[in-house]
Amino acid sequence: DVKVTQSSRYLVKRTGEKVFLECVQDMDHENMFWYRQDPGLGLRLIYFSYDVKMKEKGDIPEGYSVSREKKERFSLILESASTNQTSMYLCASSQNLGTSGTSYNEQFFGPGTRLTVL
Amino acid sequence: AQRVTQPEKLLSVFKGAPVELKCNYSYSGSPELFWYVQYSRQRLQLLLRHISRESIKGFTADLNKGETSFHLKKPFAQEEDSAMYYCALSGKSSYKLIFGSGTRLLVRP
């Protein structure tokens, strides 16, 4: 059973603080993703990584950075938190396509971190 | 442009009534379509995918390429179906999923 864990369920930070959100998966998945989930907007991709030290921007990367030093861990960094970054943040992981003979890529999600920036 | 549209933010039905959650997409090529579900206080999880042609928890979804739709249907809704439902697509050789804005399904007793 795939397990994706996130370091905090709830986080409260002040404007201008540096914020680290951690995500760990235990199924040796190559791909990892960070989304933010907002009512009426669905899930929007911030960044994703398809290998250690590799990263690509998603649809809304501004104000965020990521780090993937180990295969199982993918960190999201808010260099200087702002109130408009108050949101639910979801991490996900998936296998590489074709690894298991399949043509689809199911993503497995963590429980989410609700971040409030005051 | 690649896009997934879920026109209803909230769908409220009575227990035992049929339910249809609408999903339309825009994609140049042959996408793969998915429905994800998030029950209260649980993590987002895959419900079903179009290539499997399966029925999960009584839900089915048919890909209509002519109408570019992938509506989720269930003939008799149950209270435990109340949840947030997201339609998503990916390209055949893409790691990424594009999600719709979601529809909250409320099944009333």
PDB file of C-alpha atoms in Angstrom:
ATOM      1  CA  ASP A   1       0.000   0.000   0.000  1.00  0.00           C
ATOM      2  CA  VAL A   2       1.465   3.308  -1.109  1.00  0.00           C
ATOM      3  CA  LYS A   3       2.042   5.733   1.657  1.00  0.00           C
ATOM      4  CA  VAL A   4       2.641   9.413   1.093  1.00  0.00           C
ATOM      5  CA  THR A   5       3.179  11.412   4.243  1.00  0.00           C
ATOM      6  CA  GLN A   6       3.405  15.134   4.824  1.00  0.00           C
ATOM      7  CA  SER A   7       5.233  16.660   7.750  1.00  0.00           C
ATOM      8  CA  SER A   8       2.368  18.735   9.141  1.00  0.00           C
ATOM      9  CA  ARG A   9      -1.421  18.694   8.909  1.00  0.00           C
ATOM     10  CA  TYR A  10      -1.759  22.315  10.032  1.00  0.00           C
ATOM     11  CA  LEU A  11       0.747  25.140   9.916  1.00  0.00           C
ATOM     12  CA  VAL A  12       0.437  28.800  10.857  1.00  0.00           C
ATOM     13  CA  LYS A  13       3.143  31.218   9.748  1.00  0.00           C
ATOM     14  CA  ARG A  14       3.629  34.960   9.565  1.00  0.00           C
ATOM     15  CA  THR A  15       4.090  37.036   6.432  1.00  0.00           C
ATOM     16  CA  GLY A  16       7.701  37.039   5.330  1.00  0.00           C
ATOM     17  CA  GLU A  17       8.665  33.797   7.066  1.00  0.00           C
ATOM     18  CA  LYS A  18      10.444  31.021   5.193  1.00  0.00           C
ATOM     19  CA  VAL A  19       8.278  27.909   5.166  1.00  0.00           C
ATOM     20  CA  PHE A  20       9.244  24.309   4.475  1.00  0.00           C
ATOM     21  CA  LEU A  21       6.687  21.650   3.615  1.00  0.00           C
ATOM     22  CA  GLU A  22       8.034  18.115   3.551  1.00  0.00           C
ATOM     23  CA  CYS A  23       6.699  15.101   1.699  1.00  0.00           C
ATOM     24  CA  VAL A  24       7.922  11.512   1.882  1.00  0.00           C
ATOM     25  CA  GLN A  25       6.793   8.474  -0.113  1.00  0.00           C
ATOM     26  CA  ASP A  26       7.749   4.882   0.598  1.00  0.00           C
ATOM     27  CA  MET A  27       7.043   3.137  -2.715  1.00  0.00           C
ATOM     28  CA  ASP A  28      10.169   4.060  -4.659  1.00  0.00           C
ATOM     29  CA  HIS A  29       8.178   6.254  -7.054  1.00  0.00           C
ATOM     30  CA  GLU A  30      10.153   8.299  -9.544  1.00  0.00           C
ATOM     31  CA  ASN A  31       7.691  11.186  -9.834  1.00  0.00           C
ATOM     32  CA  MET A  32       6.583  13.574  -7.113  1.00  0.00           C
ATOM     33  CA  PHE A  33       4.268  16.569  -7.259  1.00  0.00           C
ATOM     34  CA  TRP A  34       3.184  19.563  -5.220  1.00  0.00           C
ATOM     35  CA  TYR A  35      -0.298  21.017  -5.681  1.00  0.00           C
ATOM     36  CA  ARG A  36      -2.320  23.650  -3.953  1.00  0.00           C
ATOM     37  CA  GLN A  37      -6.018  23.033  -3.509  1.00  0.00           C
ATOM     38  CA  ASP A  38      -8.366  26.018  -3.332  1.00  0.00           C
ATOM     39  CA  PRO A  39     -12.185  26.057  -3.367  1.00  0.00           C
ATOM     40  CA  GLY A  40     -13.525  26.700  -6.838  1.00  0.00           C
ATOM     41  CA  LEU A  41     -10.079  26.344  -8.405  1.00  0.00           C
ATOM     42  CA  GLY A  42      -9.448  22.643  -7.917  1.00  0.00           C
ATOM     43  CA  LEU A  43      -5.874  21.386  -7.799  1.00  0.00           C
ATOM     44  CA  ARG A  44      -3.183  23.468  -9.397  1.00  0.00           C
ATOM     45  CA  LEU A  45       0.283  22.086  -9.990  1.00  0.00           C
ATOM     46  CA  ILE A  46       3.093  24.097  -8.414  1.00  0.00           C
ATOM     47  CA  TYR A  47       6.154  21.974  -9.201  1.00  0.00           C
ATOM     48  CA  PHE A  48       6.957  18.391 -10.017  1.00  0.00           C
ATOM     49  CA  SER A  49      10.040  16.215 -10.070  1.00  0.00           C
ATOM     50  CA  TYR A  50      10.685  13.153 -12.214  1.00  0.00           C
ATOM     51  CA  ASP A  51      14.036  12.224 -10.696  1.00  0.00           C
ATOM     52  CA  VAL A  52      16.397  13.134  -7.893  1.00  0.00           C
ATOM     53  CA  LYS A  53      17.631  16.720  -8.286  1.00  0.00           C
ATOM     54  CA  MET A  54      15.341  17.199 -11.289  1.00  0.00           C
ATOM     55  CA  LYS A  55      12.409  19.580 -11.167  1.00  0.00           C
ATOM     56  CA  GLU A  56      10.013  21.282 -13.499  1.00  0.00           C
ATOM     57  CA  LYS A  57       7.689  24.205 -13.007  1.00  0.00           C
ATOM     58  CA  GLY A  58       3.998  23.551 -12.943  1.00  0.00           C
ATOM     59  CA  ASP A  59       1.242  26.048 -13.604  1.00  0.00           C
ATOM     60  CA  ILE A  60       1.761  28.331 -10.592  1.00  0.00           C
ATOM     61  CA  PRO A  61       5.442  28.222  -9.513  1.00  0.00           C
ATOM     62  CA  GLU A  62       5.768  31.888  -8.562  1.00  0.00           C
ATOM     63  CA  GLY A  63       6.710  32.356  -4.928  1.00  0.00           C
ATOM     64  CA  TYR A  64       7.694  28.714  -4.485  1.00  0.00           C
ATOM     65  CA  SER A  65      10.769  26.555  -4.903  1.00  0.00           C
ATOM     66  CA  VAL A  66      11.391  22.840  -4.405  1.00  0.00           C
ATOM     67  CA  SER A  67      14.139  20.472  -3.455  1.00  0.00           C
ATOM     68  CA  ARG A  68      14.600  16.794  -4.163  1.00  0.00           C
ATOM     69  CA  GLU A  69      17.863  15.508  -2.755  1.00  0.00           C
ATOM     70  CA  LYS A  70      16.616  11.960  -2.182  1.00  0.00           C
ATOM     71  CA  LYS A  71      14.208   9.889  -4.213  1.00  0.00           C
ATOM     72  CA  GLU A  72      11.683   9.502  -1.417  1.00  0.00           C
ATOM     73  CA  ARG A  73      11.569  13.130  -0.284  1.00  0.00           C
ATOM     74  CA  PHE A  74      10.247  16.236  -2.034  1.00  0.00           C
ATOM     75  CA  SER A  75      10.216  19.569  -0.243  1.00  0.00           C
ATOM     76  CA  LEU A  76       8.232  22.684  -1.068  1.00  0.00           C
ATOM     77  CA  ILE A  77       9.724  25.984   0.047  1.00  0.00           C
ATOM     78  CA  LEU A  78       8.026  29.322   0.408  1.00  0.00           C
ATOM     79  CA  GLU A  79      10.942  31.752   0.499  1.00  0.00           C
ATOM     80  CA  SER A  80       8.877  34.603   1.944  1.00  0.00           C
ATOM     81  CA  ALA A  81       5.349  33.587   2.812  1.00  0.00           C
ATOM     82  CA  SER A  82       2.501  35.869   1.830  1.00  0.00           C
ATOM     83  CA  THR A  83      -1.169  35.848   2.779  1.00  0.00           C
ATOM     84  CA  ASN A  84      -2.203  34.760  -0.714  1.00  0.00           C
ATOM     85  CA  GLN A  85      -0.298  31.519  -0.132  1.00  0.00           C
ATOM     86  CA  THR A  86      -2.789  30.499   2.536  1.00  0.00           C
ATOM     87  CA  SER A  87      -4.094  27.233   1.138  1.00  0.00           C
ATOM     88  CA  MET A  88      -4.210  23.449   1.357  1.00  0.00           C
ATOM     89  CA  TYR A  89      -1.040  21.910  -0.054  1.00  0.00           C
ATOM     90  CA  LEU A  90      -1.103  18.370  -1.415  1.00  0.00           C
ATOM     91  CA  CYS A  91       1.845  16.194  -2.262  1.00  0.00           C
ATOM     92  CA  ALA A  92       1.560  13.226  -4.631  1.00  0.00           C
ATOM     93  CA  SER A  93       3.761  10.562  -6.176  1.00  0.00           C
ATOM     94  CA  SER A  94       3.538   8.197  -9.135  1.00  0.00           C
ATOM     95  CA  GLN A  95       5.530   5.566 -10.952  1.00  0.00           C
ATOM     96  CA  ASN A  96       7.169   6.182 -14.273  1.00  0.00           C
ATOM     97  CA  LEU A  97       4.951   5.316 -17.195  1.00  0.00           C
ATOM     98  CA  GLY A  98       5.358   1.802 -18.446  1.00  0.00           C
ATOM     99  CA  THR A  99       7.209   0.634 -15.336  1.00  0.00           C
ATOM    100  CA  SER A 100       4.482  -1.842 -14.469  1.00  0.00           C
ATOM    101  CA  GLY A 101       3.352  -2.387 -18.031  1.00  0.00           C
ATOM    102  CA  THR A 102       0.567   0.151 -17.749  1.00  0.00           C
ATOM    103  CA  SER A 103      -0.104   3.178 -19.898  1.00  0.00           C
ATOM    104  CA  TYR A 104      -1.633   5.361 -17.215  1.00  0.00           C
ATOM    105  CA  ASN A 105      -0.168   7.135 -14.230  1.00  0.00           C
ATOM    106  CA  GLU A 106      -2.156   6.966 -11.019  1.00  0.00           C
ATOM    107  CA  GLN A 107      -1.044   9.574  -8.525  1.00  0.00           C
ATOM    108  CA  PHE A 108      -1.075   8.777  -4.810  1.00  0.00           C
ATOM    109  CA  PHE A 109      -1.749  11.688  -2.511  1.00  0.00           C
ATOM    110  CA  GLY A 110      -0.687  12.688   0.951  1.00  0.00           C
ATOM    111  CA  PRO A 111      -3.166  13.907   3.572  1.00  0.00           C
ATOM    112  CA  GLY A 112      -2.418  17.571   2.894  1.00  0.00           C
ATOM    113  CA  THR A 113      -1.017  20.483   4.874  1.00  0.00           C
ATOM    114  CA  ARG A 114      -3.321  23.380   5.609  1.00  0.00           C
ATOM    115  CA  LEU A 115      -1.115  26.452   5.685  1.00  0.00           C
ATOM    116  CA  THR A 116      -2.335  29.738   7.081  1.00  0.00           C
ATOM    117  CA  VAL A 117      -0.187  32.833   6.579  1.00  0.00           C
ATOM    118  CA  LEU A 118      -1.064  35.707   8.875  1.00  0.00           C
TER     119      LEU A 118
ATOM    120  CA  ALA B   1      -5.194  24.568 -24.598  1.00  0.00           C
ATOM    121  CA  GLN B   2      -5.533  21.611 -22.284  1.00  0.00           C
ATOM    122  CA  ARG B   3      -8.404  22.088 -19.913  1.00  0.00           C
ATOM    123  CA  VAL B   4     -10.883  20.177 -17.762  1.00  0.00           C
ATOM    124  CA  THR B   5     -14.231  21.784 -16.997  1.00  0.00           C
ATOM    125  CA  GLN B   6     -16.607  20.710 -14.257  1.00  0.00           C
ATOM    126  CA  PRO B   7     -19.557  23.085 -14.577  1.00  0.00           C
ATOM    127  CA  GLU B   8     -21.205  22.284 -11.246  1.00  0.00           C
ATOM    128  CA  LYS B   9     -19.623  23.358  -7.971  1.00  0.00           C
ATOM    129  CA  LEU B  10     -22.312  21.605  -5.952  1.00  0.00           C
ATOM    130  CA  LEU B  11     -24.691  18.803  -6.810  1.00  0.00           C
ATOM    131  CA  SER B  12     -27.321  17.883  -4.259  1.00  0.00           C
ATOM    132  CA  VAL B  13     -29.502  14.783  -4.655  1.00  0.00           C
ATOM    133  CA  PHE B  14     -31.630  12.589  -2.460  1.00  0.00           C
ATOM    134  CA  LYS B  15     -30.578   9.085  -1.498  1.00  0.00           C
ATOM    135  CA  GLY B  16     -31.641   6.610  -4.160  1.00  0.00           C
ATOM    136  CA  ALA B  17     -31.755   9.206  -6.937  1.00  0.00           C
ATOM    137  CA  PRO B  18     -29.544   8.928 -10.024  1.00  0.00           C
ATOM    138  CA  VAL B  19     -26.509  11.157 -10.114  1.00  0.00           C
ATOM    139  CA  GLU B  20     -24.397  12.489 -12.980  1.00  0.00           C
ATOM    140  CA  LEU B  21     -21.317  14.621 -12.407  1.00  0.00           C
ATOM    141  CA  LYS B  22     -20.343  16.399 -15.585  1.00  0.00           C
ATOM    142  CA  CYS B  23     -16.830  16.678 -16.982  1.00  0.00           C
ATOM    143  CA  ASN B  24     -15.797  18.170 -20.304  1.00  0.00           C
ATOM    144  CA  TYR B  25     -12.263  18.410 -21.565  1.00  0.00           C
ATOM    145  CA  SER B  26     -10.186  20.149 -24.180  1.00  0.00           C
ATOM    146  CA  TYR B  27      -7.124  18.298 -25.444  1.00  0.00           C
ATOM    147  CA  SER B  28      -5.421  17.914 -28.796  1.00  0.00           C
ATOM    148  CA  GLY B  29      -4.755  14.211 -29.046  1.00  0.00           C
ATOM    149  CA  SER B  30      -5.957  11.174 -27.153  1.00  0.00           C
ATOM    150  CA  PRO B  31      -6.024  11.899 -23.442  1.00  0.00           C
ATOM    151  CA  GLU B  32      -6.432   9.535 -20.566  1.00  0.00           C
ATOM    152  CA  LEU B  33      -9.276  10.488 -18.251  1.00  0.00           C
ATOM    153  CA  PHE B  34      -9.674   9.893 -14.532  1.00  0.00           C
ATOM    154  CA  TRP B  35     -12.065  10.580 -11.690  1.00  0.00           C
ATOM    155  CA  TYR B  36     -10.564  11.248  -8.256  1.00  0.00           C
ATOM    156  CA  VAL B  37     -12.601  11.465  -5.051  1.00  0.00           C
ATOM    157  CA  GLN B  38     -11.964  13.040  -1.662  1.00  0.00           C
ATOM    158  CA  TYR B  39     -14.210  11.971   1.195  1.00  0.00           C
ATOM    159  CA  SER B  40     -14.428  14.126   4.305  1.00  0.00           C
ATOM    160  CA  ARG B  41     -11.167  14.049   6.279  1.00  0.00           C
ATOM    161  CA  GLN B  42      -9.589  11.583   3.831  1.00  0.00           C
ATOM    162  CA  ARG B  43      -6.932  11.983   1.209  1.00  0.00           C
ATOM    163  CA  LEU B  44      -7.630  12.374  -2.467  1.00  0.00           C
ATOM    164  CA  GLN B  45      -7.726   9.006  -4.202  1.00  0.00           C
ATOM    165  CA  LEU B  46      -8.340   7.550  -7.617  1.00  0.00           C
ATOM    166  CA  LEU B  47     -11.928   6.426  -8.182  1.00  0.00           C
ATOM    167  CA  LEU B  48     -11.752   5.173 -11.752  1.00  0.00           C
ATOM    168  CA  ARG B  49      -9.984   5.634 -15.088  1.00  0.00           C
ATOM    169  CA  HIS B  50     -11.485   5.397 -18.536  1.00  0.00           C
ATOM    170  CA  ILE B  51      -9.137   2.775 -19.956  1.00  0.00           C
ATOM    171  CA  SER B  52     -10.161   0.260 -17.309  1.00  0.00           C
ATOM    172  CA  ARG B  53     -13.852   0.492 -18.226  1.00  0.00           C
ATOM    173  CA  GLU B  54     -14.642  -0.561 -14.688  1.00  0.00           C
ATOM    174  CA  SER B  55     -17.418   0.165 -12.224  1.00  0.00           C
ATOM    175  CA  ILE B  56     -16.218   1.263  -8.809  1.00  0.00           C
ATOM    176  CA  LYS B  57     -18.670   1.654  -5.908  1.00  0.00           C
ATOM    177  CA  GLY B  58     -21.446   1.619  -8.496  1.00  0.00           C
ATOM    178  CA  PHE B  59     -19.973   4.530 -10.448  1.00  0.00           C
ATOM    179  CA  THR B  60     -19.234   4.369 -14.163  1.00  0.00           C
ATOM    180  CA  ALA B  61     -17.858   6.883 -16.627  1.00  0.00           C
ATOM    181  CA  ASP B  62     -17.781   6.669 -20.395  1.00  0.00           C
ATOM    182  CA  LEU B  63     -15.404   8.622 -22.542  1.00  0.00           C
ATOM    183  CA  ASN B  64     -17.297  10.372 -25.340  1.00  0.00           C
ATOM    184  CA  LYS B  65     -14.670  11.659 -27.751  1.00  0.00           C
ATOM    185  CA  GLY B  66     -17.246  13.329 -29.983  1.00  0.00           C
ATOM    186  CA  GLU B  67     -18.575  15.459 -27.144  1.00  0.00           C
ATOM    187  CA  THR B  68     -15.203  15.509 -25.328  1.00  0.00           C
ATOM    188  CA  SER B  69     -16.937  14.457 -22.141  1.00  0.00           C
ATOM    189  CA  PHE B  70     -16.294  11.994 -19.336  1.00  0.00           C
ATOM    190  CA  HIS B  71     -19.338  12.229 -17.100  1.00  0.00           C
ATOM    191  CA  LEU B  72     -19.502  10.194 -13.883  1.00  0.00           C
ATOM    192  CA  LYS B  73     -22.748   8.355 -13.264  1.00  0.00           C
ATOM    193  CA  LYS B  74     -24.406   6.274 -10.605  1.00  0.00           C
ATOM    194  CA  PRO B  75     -27.985   5.004 -10.858  1.00  0.00           C
ATOM    195  CA  PHE B  76     -28.795   5.112  -7.127  1.00  0.00           C
ATOM    196  CA  ALA B  77     -26.855   7.523  -4.927  1.00  0.00           C
ATOM    197  CA  GLN B  78     -25.968   6.595  -1.349  1.00  0.00           C
ATOM    198  CA  GLU B  79     -25.235   8.934   1.561  1.00  0.00           C
ATOM    199  CA  GLU B  80     -21.664   7.639   1.709  1.00  0.00           C
ATOM    200  CA  ASP B  81     -21.118   8.954  -1.829  1.00  0.00           C
ATOM    201  CA  SER B  82     -21.077  12.483  -0.455  1.00  0.00           C
ATOM    202  CA  ALA B  83     -17.617  13.806  -1.290  1.00  0.00           C
ATOM    203  CA  MET B  84     -15.615  16.106  -3.524  1.00  0.00           C
ATOM    204  CA  TYR B  85     -15.102  14.716  -7.015  1.00  0.00           C
ATOM    205  CA  TYR B  86     -12.398  15.831  -9.437  1.00  0.00           C
ATOM    206  CA  CYS B  87     -12.127  14.973 -13.101  1.00  0.00           C
ATOM    207  CA  ALA B  88      -8.572  14.863 -14.468  1.00  0.00           C
ATOM    208  CA  LEU B  89      -6.746  14.174 -17.711  1.00  0.00           C
ATOM    209  CA  SER B  90      -3.243  13.367 -18.827  1.00  0.00           C
ATOM    210  CA  GLY B  91      -1.548  12.884 -22.143  1.00  0.00           C
ATOM    211  CA  LYS B  92      -0.495   9.348 -22.940  1.00  0.00           C
ATOM    212  CA  SER B  93       3.189  10.044 -22.405  1.00  0.00           C
ATOM    213  CA  SER B  94       2.840  12.672 -19.698  1.00  0.00           C
ATOM    214  CA  TYR B  95       3.477  12.445 -15.975  1.00  0.00           C
ATOM    215  CA  LYS B  96       1.191  15.350 -15.244  1.00  0.00           C
ATOM    216  CA  LEU B  97      -2.500  15.435 -14.450  1.00  0.00           C
ATOM    217  CA  ILE B  98      -4.719  18.396 -15.255  1.00  0.00           C
ATOM    218  CA  PHE B  99      -7.572  18.678 -12.779  1.00  0.00           C
ATOM    219  CA  GLY B 100     -10.963  20.281 -13.037  1.00  0.00           C
ATOM    220  CA  SER B 101     -12.254  22.621 -10.349  1.00  0.00           C
ATOM    221  CA  GLY B 102     -14.206  19.854  -8.631  1.00  0.00           C
ATOM    222  CA  THR B 103     -17.845  19.131  -7.834  1.00  0.00           C
ATOM    223  CA  ARG B 104     -19.098  18.603  -4.325  1.00  0.00           C
ATOM    224  CA  LEU B 105     -21.729  15.877  -4.249  1.00  0.00           C
ATOM    225  CA  LEU B 106     -24.167  15.985  -1.354  1.00  0.00           C
ATOM    226  CA  VAL B 107     -26.508  13.023  -0.965  1.00  0.00           C
ATOM    227  CA  ARG B 108     -29.318  13.799   1.417  1.00  0.00           C
ATOM    228  CA  PRO B 109     -31.266  11.166   3.353  1.00  0.00           C
TER     229      PRO B 109
END
